[in-house]
Coordinates of C-alpha atoms in Angstrom, one line a residue:
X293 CA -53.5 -13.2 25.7
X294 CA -51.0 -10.6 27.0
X295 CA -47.7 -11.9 27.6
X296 CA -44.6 -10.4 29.3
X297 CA -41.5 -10.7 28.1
X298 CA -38.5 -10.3 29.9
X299 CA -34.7 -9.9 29.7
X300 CA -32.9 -12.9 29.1
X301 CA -29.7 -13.9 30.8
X302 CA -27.1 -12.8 28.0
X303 CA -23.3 -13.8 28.9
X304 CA -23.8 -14.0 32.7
X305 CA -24.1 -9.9 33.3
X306 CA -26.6 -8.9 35.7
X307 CA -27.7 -5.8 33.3
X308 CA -27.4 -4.5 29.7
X309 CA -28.3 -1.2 28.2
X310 CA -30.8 -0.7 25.1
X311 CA -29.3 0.5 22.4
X312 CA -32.1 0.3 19.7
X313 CA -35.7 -1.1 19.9
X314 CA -37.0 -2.7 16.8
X315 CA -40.3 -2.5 16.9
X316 CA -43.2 0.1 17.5
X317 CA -46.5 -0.7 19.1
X318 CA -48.9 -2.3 17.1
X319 CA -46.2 -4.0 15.1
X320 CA -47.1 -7.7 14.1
X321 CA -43.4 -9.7 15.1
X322 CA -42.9 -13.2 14.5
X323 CA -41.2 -16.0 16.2
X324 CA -37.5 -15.1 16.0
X325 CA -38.0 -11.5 15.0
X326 CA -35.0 -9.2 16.1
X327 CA -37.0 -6.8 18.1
X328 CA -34.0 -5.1 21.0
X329 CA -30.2 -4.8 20.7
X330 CA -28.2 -4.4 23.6
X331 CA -25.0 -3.8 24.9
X332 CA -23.3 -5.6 27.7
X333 CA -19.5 -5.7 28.1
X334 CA -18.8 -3.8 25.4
X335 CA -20.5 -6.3 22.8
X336 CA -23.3 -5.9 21.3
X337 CA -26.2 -8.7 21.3
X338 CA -29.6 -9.3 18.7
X339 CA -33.1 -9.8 21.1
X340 CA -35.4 -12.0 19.6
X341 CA -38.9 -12.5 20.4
X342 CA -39.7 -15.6 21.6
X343 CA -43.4 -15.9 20.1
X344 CA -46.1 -14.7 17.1
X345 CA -47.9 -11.9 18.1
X346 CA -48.6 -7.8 18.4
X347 CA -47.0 -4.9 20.3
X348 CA -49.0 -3.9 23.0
X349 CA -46.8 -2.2 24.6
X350 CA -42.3 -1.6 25.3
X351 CA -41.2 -0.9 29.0
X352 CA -37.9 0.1 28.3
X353 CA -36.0 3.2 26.0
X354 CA -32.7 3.4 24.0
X355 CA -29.9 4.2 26.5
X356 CA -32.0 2.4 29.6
X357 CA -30.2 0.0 31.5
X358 CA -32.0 -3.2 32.0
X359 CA -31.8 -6.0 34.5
X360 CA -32.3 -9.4 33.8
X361 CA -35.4 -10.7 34.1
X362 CA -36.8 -7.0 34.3
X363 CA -40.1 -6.7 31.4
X364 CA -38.9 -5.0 27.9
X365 CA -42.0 -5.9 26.4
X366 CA -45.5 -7.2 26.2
X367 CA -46.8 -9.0 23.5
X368 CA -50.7 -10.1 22.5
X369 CA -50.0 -14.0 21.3
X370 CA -52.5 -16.7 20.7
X371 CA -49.8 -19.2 21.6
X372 CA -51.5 -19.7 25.3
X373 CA -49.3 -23.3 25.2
X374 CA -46.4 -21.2 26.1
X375 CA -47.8 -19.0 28.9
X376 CA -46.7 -21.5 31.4
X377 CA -42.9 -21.8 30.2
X378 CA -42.8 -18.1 31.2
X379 CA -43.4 -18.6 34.9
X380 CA -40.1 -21.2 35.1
X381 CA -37.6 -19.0 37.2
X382 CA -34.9 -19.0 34.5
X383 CA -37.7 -17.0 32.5
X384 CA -37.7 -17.5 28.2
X385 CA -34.1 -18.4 27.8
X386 CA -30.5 -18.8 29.6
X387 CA -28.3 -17.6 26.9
X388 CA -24.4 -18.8 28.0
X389 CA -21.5 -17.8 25.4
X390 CA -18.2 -18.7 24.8
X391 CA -19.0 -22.0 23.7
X392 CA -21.2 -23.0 26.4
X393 CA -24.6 -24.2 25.6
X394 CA -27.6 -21.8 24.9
X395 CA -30.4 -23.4 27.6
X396 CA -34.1 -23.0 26.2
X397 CA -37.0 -23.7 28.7
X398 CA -39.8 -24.6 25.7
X399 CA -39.5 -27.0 23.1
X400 CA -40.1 -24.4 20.9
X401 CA -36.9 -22.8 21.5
X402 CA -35.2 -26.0 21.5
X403 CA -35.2 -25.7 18.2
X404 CA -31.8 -25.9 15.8
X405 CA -32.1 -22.8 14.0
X406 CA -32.7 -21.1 17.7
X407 CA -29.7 -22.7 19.1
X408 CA -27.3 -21.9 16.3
X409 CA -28.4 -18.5 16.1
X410 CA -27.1 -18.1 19.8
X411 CA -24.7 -19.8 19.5
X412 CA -23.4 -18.2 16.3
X413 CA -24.4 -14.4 16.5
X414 CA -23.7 -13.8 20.5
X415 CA -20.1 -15.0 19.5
X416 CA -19.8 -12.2 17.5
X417 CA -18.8 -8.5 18.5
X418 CA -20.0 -6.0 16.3
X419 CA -22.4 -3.0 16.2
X420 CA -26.1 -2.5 16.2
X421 CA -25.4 -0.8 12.6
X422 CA -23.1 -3.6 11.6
X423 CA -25.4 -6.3 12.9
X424 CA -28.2 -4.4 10.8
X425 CA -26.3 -4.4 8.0
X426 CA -25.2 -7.9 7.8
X427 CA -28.6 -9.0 7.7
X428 CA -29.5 -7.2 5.1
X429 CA -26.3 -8.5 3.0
X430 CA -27.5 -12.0 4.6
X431 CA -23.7 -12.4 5.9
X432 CA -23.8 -14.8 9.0
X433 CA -21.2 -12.6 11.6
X434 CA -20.6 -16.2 12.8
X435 CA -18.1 -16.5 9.4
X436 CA -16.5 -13.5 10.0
X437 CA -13.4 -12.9 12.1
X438 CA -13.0 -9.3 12.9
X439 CA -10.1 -6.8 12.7
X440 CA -11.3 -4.2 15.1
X441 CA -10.6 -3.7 19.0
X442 CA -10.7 -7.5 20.5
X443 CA -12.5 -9.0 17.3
X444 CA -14.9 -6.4 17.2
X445 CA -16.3 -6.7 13.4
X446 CA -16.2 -3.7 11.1
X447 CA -18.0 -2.5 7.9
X448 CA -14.6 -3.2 6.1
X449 CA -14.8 -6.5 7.6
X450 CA -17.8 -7.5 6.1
X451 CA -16.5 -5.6 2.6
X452 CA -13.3 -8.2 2.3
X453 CA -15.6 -11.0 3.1
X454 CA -18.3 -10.1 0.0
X455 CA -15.2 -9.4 -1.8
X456 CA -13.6 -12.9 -1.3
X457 CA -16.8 -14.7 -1.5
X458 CA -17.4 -13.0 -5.1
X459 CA -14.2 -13.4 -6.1
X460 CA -14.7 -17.3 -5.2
X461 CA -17.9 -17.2 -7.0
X462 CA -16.0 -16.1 -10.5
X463 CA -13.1 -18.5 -10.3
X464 CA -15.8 -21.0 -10.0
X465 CA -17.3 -20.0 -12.9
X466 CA -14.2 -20.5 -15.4
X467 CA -14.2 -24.2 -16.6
X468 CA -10.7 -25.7 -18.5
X469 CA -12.4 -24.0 -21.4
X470 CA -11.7 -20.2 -20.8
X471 CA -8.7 -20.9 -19.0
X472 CA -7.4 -22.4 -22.1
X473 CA -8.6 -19.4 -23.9
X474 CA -6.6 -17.3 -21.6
X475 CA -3.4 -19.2 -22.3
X476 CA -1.3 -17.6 -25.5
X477 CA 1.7 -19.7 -25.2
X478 CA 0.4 -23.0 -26.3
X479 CA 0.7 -22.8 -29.1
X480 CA 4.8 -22.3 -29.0
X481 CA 5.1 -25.1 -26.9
X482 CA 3.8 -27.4 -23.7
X483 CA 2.7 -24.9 -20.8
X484 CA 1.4 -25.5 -16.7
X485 CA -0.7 -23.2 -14.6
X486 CA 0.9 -22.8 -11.4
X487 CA -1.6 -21.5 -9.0
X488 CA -0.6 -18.1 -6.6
X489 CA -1.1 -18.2 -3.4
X490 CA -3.6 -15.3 -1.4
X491 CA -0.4 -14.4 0.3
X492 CA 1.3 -13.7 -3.3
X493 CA -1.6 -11.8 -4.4
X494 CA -2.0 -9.8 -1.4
X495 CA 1.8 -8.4 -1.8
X496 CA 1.9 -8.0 -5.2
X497 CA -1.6 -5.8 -5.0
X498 CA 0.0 -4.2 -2.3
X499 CA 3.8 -3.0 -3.9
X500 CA 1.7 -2.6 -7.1
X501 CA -0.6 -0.1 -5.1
X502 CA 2.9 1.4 -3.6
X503 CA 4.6 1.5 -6.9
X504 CA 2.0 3.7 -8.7
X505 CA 1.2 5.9 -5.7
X506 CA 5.0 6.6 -4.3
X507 CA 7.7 8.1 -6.7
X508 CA 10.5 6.3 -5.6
X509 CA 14.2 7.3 -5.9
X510 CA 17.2 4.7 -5.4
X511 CA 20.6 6.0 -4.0
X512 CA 23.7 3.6 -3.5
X513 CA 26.9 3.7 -1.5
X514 CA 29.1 1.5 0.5
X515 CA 30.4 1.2 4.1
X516 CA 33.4 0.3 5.6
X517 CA 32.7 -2.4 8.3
X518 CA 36.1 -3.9 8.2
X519 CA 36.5 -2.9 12.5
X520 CA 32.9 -3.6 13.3
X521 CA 33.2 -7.1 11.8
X522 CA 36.3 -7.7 14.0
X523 CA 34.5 -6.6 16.9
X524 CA 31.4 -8.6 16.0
X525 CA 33.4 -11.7 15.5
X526 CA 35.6 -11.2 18.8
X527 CA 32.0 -10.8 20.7
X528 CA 30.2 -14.0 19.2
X529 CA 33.8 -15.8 20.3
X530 CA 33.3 -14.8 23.4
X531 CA 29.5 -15.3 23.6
X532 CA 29.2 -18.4 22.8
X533 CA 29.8 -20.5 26.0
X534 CA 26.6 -19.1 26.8
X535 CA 24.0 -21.9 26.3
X536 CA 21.1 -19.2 25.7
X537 CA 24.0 -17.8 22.8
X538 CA 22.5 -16.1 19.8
X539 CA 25.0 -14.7 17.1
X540 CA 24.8 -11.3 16.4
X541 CA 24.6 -10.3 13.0
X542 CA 26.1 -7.1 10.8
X543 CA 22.0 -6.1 10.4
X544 CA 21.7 -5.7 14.6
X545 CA 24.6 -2.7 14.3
X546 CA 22.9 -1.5 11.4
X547 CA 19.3 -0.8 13.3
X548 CA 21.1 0.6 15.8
X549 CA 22.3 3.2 13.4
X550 CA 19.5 3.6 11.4
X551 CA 17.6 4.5 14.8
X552 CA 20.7 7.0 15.5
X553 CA 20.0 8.4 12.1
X554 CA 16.3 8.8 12.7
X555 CA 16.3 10.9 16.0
X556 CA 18.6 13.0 13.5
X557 CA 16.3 12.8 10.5
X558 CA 12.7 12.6 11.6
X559 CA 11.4 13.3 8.2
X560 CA 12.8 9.8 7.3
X561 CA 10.7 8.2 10.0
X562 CA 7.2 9.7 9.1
X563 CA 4.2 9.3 7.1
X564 CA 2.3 11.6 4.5
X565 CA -1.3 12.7 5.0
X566 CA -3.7 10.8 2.3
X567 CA -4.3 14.5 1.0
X568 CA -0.4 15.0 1.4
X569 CA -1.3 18.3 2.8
X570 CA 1.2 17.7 6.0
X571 CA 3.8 14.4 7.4
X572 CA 2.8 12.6 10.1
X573 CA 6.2 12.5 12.2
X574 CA 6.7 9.4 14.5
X575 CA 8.1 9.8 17.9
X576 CA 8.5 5.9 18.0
X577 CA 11.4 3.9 16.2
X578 CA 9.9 1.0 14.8
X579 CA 12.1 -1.2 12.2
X580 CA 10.5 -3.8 10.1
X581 CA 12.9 -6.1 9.1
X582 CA 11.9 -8.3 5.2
X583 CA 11.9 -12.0 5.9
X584 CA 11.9 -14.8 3.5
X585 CA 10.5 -18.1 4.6
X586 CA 8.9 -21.1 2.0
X587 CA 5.3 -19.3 3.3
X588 CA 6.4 -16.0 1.3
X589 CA 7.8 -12.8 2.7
X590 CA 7.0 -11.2 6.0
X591 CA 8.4 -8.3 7.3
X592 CA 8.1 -8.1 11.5
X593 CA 8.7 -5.4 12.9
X594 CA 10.9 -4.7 15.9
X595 CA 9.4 -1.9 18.4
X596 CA 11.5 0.6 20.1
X597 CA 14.9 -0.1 18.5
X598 CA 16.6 3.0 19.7
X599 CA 15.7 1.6 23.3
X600 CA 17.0 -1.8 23.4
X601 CA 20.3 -3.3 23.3
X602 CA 22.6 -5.4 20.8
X603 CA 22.0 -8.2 22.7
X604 CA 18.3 -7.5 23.2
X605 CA 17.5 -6.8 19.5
X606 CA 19.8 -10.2 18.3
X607 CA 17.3 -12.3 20.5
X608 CA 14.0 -10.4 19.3
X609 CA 15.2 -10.3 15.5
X610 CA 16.0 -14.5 15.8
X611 CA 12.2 -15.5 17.6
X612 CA 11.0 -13.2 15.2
X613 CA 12.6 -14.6 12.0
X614 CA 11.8 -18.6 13.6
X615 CA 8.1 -17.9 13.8
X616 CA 8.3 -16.8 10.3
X617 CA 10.0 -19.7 8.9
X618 CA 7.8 -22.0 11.6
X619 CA 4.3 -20.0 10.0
X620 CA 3.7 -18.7 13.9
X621 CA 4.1 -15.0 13.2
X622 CA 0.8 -12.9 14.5
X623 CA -0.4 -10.2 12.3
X624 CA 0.4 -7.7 15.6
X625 CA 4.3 -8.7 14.9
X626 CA 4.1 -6.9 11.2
X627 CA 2.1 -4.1 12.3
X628 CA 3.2 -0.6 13.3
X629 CA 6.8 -0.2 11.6
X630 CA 7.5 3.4 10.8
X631 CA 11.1 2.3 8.7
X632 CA 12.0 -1.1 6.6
X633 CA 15.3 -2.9 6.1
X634 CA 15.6 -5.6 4.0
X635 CA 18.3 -8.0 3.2
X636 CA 19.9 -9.9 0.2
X637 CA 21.8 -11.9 2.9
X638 CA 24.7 -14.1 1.5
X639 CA 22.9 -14.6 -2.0
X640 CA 25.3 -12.4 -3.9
X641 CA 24.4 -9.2 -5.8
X642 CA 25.8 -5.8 -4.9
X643 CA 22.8 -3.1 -5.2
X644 CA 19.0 -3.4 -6.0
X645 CA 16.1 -0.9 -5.6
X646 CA 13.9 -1.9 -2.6
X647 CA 10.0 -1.2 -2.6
X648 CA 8.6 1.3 -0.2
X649 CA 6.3 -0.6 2.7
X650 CA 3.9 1.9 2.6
X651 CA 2.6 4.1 4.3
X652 CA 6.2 4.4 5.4
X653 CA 8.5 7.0 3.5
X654 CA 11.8 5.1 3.2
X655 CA 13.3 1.7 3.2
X656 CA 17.0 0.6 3.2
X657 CA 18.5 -2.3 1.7
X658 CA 22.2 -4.2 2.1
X659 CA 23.1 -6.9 0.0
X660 CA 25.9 -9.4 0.4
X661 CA 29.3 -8.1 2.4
X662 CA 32.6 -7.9 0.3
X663 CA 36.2 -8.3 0.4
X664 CA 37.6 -5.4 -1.3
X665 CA 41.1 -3.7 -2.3
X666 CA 40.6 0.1 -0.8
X667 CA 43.5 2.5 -1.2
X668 CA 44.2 3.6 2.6
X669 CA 47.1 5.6 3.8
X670 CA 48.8 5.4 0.6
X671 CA 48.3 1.8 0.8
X672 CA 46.4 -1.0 -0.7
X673 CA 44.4 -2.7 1.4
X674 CA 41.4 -5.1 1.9
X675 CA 38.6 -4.4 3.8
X676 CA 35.3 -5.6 4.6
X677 CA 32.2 -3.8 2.5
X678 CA 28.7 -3.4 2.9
X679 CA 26.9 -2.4 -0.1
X680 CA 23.4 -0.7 0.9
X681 CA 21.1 0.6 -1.3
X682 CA 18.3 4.0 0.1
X683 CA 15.1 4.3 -1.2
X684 CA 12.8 7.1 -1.1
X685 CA 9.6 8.7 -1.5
X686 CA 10.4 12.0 -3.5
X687 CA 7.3 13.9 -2.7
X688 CA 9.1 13.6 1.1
X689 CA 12.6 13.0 1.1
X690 CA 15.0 15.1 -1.6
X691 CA 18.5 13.9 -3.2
X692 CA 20.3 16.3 -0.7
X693 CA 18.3 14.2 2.7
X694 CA 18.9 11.0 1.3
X695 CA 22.6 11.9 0.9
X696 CA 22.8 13.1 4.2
X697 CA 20.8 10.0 5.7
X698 CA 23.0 7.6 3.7
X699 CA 26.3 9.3 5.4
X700 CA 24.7 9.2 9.1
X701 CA 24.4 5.6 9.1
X702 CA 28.3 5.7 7.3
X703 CA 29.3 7.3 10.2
X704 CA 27.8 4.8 12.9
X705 CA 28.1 1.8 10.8
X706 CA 31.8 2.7 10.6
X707 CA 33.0 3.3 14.0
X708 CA 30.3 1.6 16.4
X709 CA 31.7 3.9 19.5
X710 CA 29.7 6.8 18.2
X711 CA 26.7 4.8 19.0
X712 CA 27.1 5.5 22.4
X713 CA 27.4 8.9 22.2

């Protein structure tokens, strides 16, 4: 018996366009073949056909819009028992996503493996050709949490996910045997395994990645911030019968200069092509800033520094550096940095060699402010000292930029009234 099928209701639109047909005429389909994929709302969505049978014949053609309701295809099925379920008004199926329930007309379709697959695979955005491919890979989308436009999934998507599940697969495989093998110090003595955590792996992959692709160069020097730490202080004092009062730190004057000493040095706030043919120069100031918390280190990044105030840039920096240490940081708030500071803070040290964040060119580093005796005016005197350490990527930035670059932010960092100017 011929039997029409029609559109289903998919996501409450009242029309979808056909973006690949499955099936030719006189193709034998089977209950829940994939036989249309369509497009409404910029998703995508899997058709499946709702009985056994033959093509007779397909109403519709890739890039045709379609109502629901409106016939796609008819079908030559022996299963007569489900002719009448097609005359109900709400047709073969009322499909309802984002967590509603998937309604099915015929006990047939009330079936679990029908439901989940609604459930599951209209939740997921992704491509014909991704959909396609995941079925071939047997991946269920449903698993899958893409990194694309508004969760749409991608190819590399699905890439990480056979990567993690294989690499799962392997550590399953070692028992206490080989790992015991694996261990050489035994024998001098009692040893633990401590395990590392994805986060630790993920960084270290990535700064080994940097290490051997960018040839970094270090530069050192120190800055003067005996005034600006009187004004600082003086401001804080003066601040703080605010109730909404956040202290400004020495780092706040310090993006402030850095993004004074980037309008002036653009080369220091680019990227270089993968074939490092030409840079990529950034027209937007964007400072990551390295934070430590006891869930590892995250580096947020602060958007449009050069456009926002001290005040503005102390309250940004502290919700930033709270959701870190309170695990609430979104992957959007490390994303899109074209510069890096990072920080040794109060735990002592005087220079170090900072890690490029690639794909960025440069990074700066201070480390813990000093007390020390300077010879001023023929006089011995203290002042207040922040040690800063500049690296570089060489294939970029030369000795004689980096020089210059370190100076720039020497002269800001020095006087703060020429950040006005």
């Amino acid at each position: 018996m011929l039997i029409d099928i029609k559109l289903p209701n998919i996501a409450g639109v009242n029309e979808v366009d056909v973006v690949d047909i499955l099936v030719n005429i006189g193709d034998s389909i089977k209950f829940e073949q994939i036989i249309f994929v369509v497009e409404a709302q910029k998703a995508s969505f899997d058709i499946p056909s709702p009985y056994n049978g033959i093509v007779k014949d397909i109403k519709v053609k890739i890039f045709d819009t379609v109502k629901i309701n409106d016939i796609i295809i008819i079908i030559d099925s022996d299963e007569i028992n489900l002719q009448s379920s097609l005359k109900t008004s709400s047709n073969i199926l009322d499909v309802i996503c984002d967590n509603k329930i998937s309604k099915v007309y015929n006990n047939k379709f009330k079936s679990t493996k029908t439901k989940d697959y609604f459930l599951n695979d209209f939740k997921s955005y992704a491509t014909p050709l991704i959909r396609r491919l995941s079925r071939k890979l047997n991946i269920d989308l449903f698993n899958i949490k893409g990194s694309g436009r508004k969760g749409r999934i991608l190819k590399s998507d699905l890439d990480d996910y056979l990567n993690i599940k294989s690499r799962f697969i392997n550590n399953n495989k070692k028992d206490n045997k080989s790992i015991k093998k694996e261990n050489e110090f035994d024998k001098f003595g009692k040893t633990k395994f401590l395990a590392i955590s994805d986060l630790q792996k993920n960084i270290a992959n990535k700064l080994h990645k940097t290490w051997n692709t960018i040839p970094h160069v270090t530069q050192f020097d120190e800055i003067d911030i005996t005034d600006l730490e009187v004004f600082r202080h003086s401001e804080n004092k003066r601040l703080s019968f605010d109730k909404n009062f956040i202290k400004i730190t020495p780092i706040i004057f310090l993006l402030k200069s850095i993004a004074k000493s980037l309008k002036k040095m653009p080369n220091f706030n680019s990227s270089l092509s993968n074939d490092g043919s030409f840079l990529i120069l950034k027209e937007y100031i964007n400072i990551g800033v390295a934070v430590n918390s006891s869930y590892g280190l995250f580096v947020p990044v602060i958007c449009n520094v050069d456009k926002k105030n001290i005040i503005d840039l102390s309250v940004e920096l502290s919700n930033l550096s709270n959701q870190v240490r309170s695990n609430k940081l979104r992957k959007v708030d490390c994303q899109g940095g074209s510069f890096t500071v990072s920080s040794l803070g109060k735990l002592g040290g005087i220079f170090f060699t900072p890690i490029i964040n690639f794909p960025e060119v440069a990074i700066l580093g201070i480390s813990k402010i000093l007390v020390k005796p300077v010879f001023v005016l023929n006089k011995i005197i203290p002042r207040t000292i922040l040690p800063f350490s500049l690296s570089y990527d060489h294939r970029v930035i030369n000795g004689v930029d980096a020089g210059e670059f370190m100076c720039l932010i020497d002269y800001f960092m020095s006087d703060i009234r020429r950040l006005i100017i």
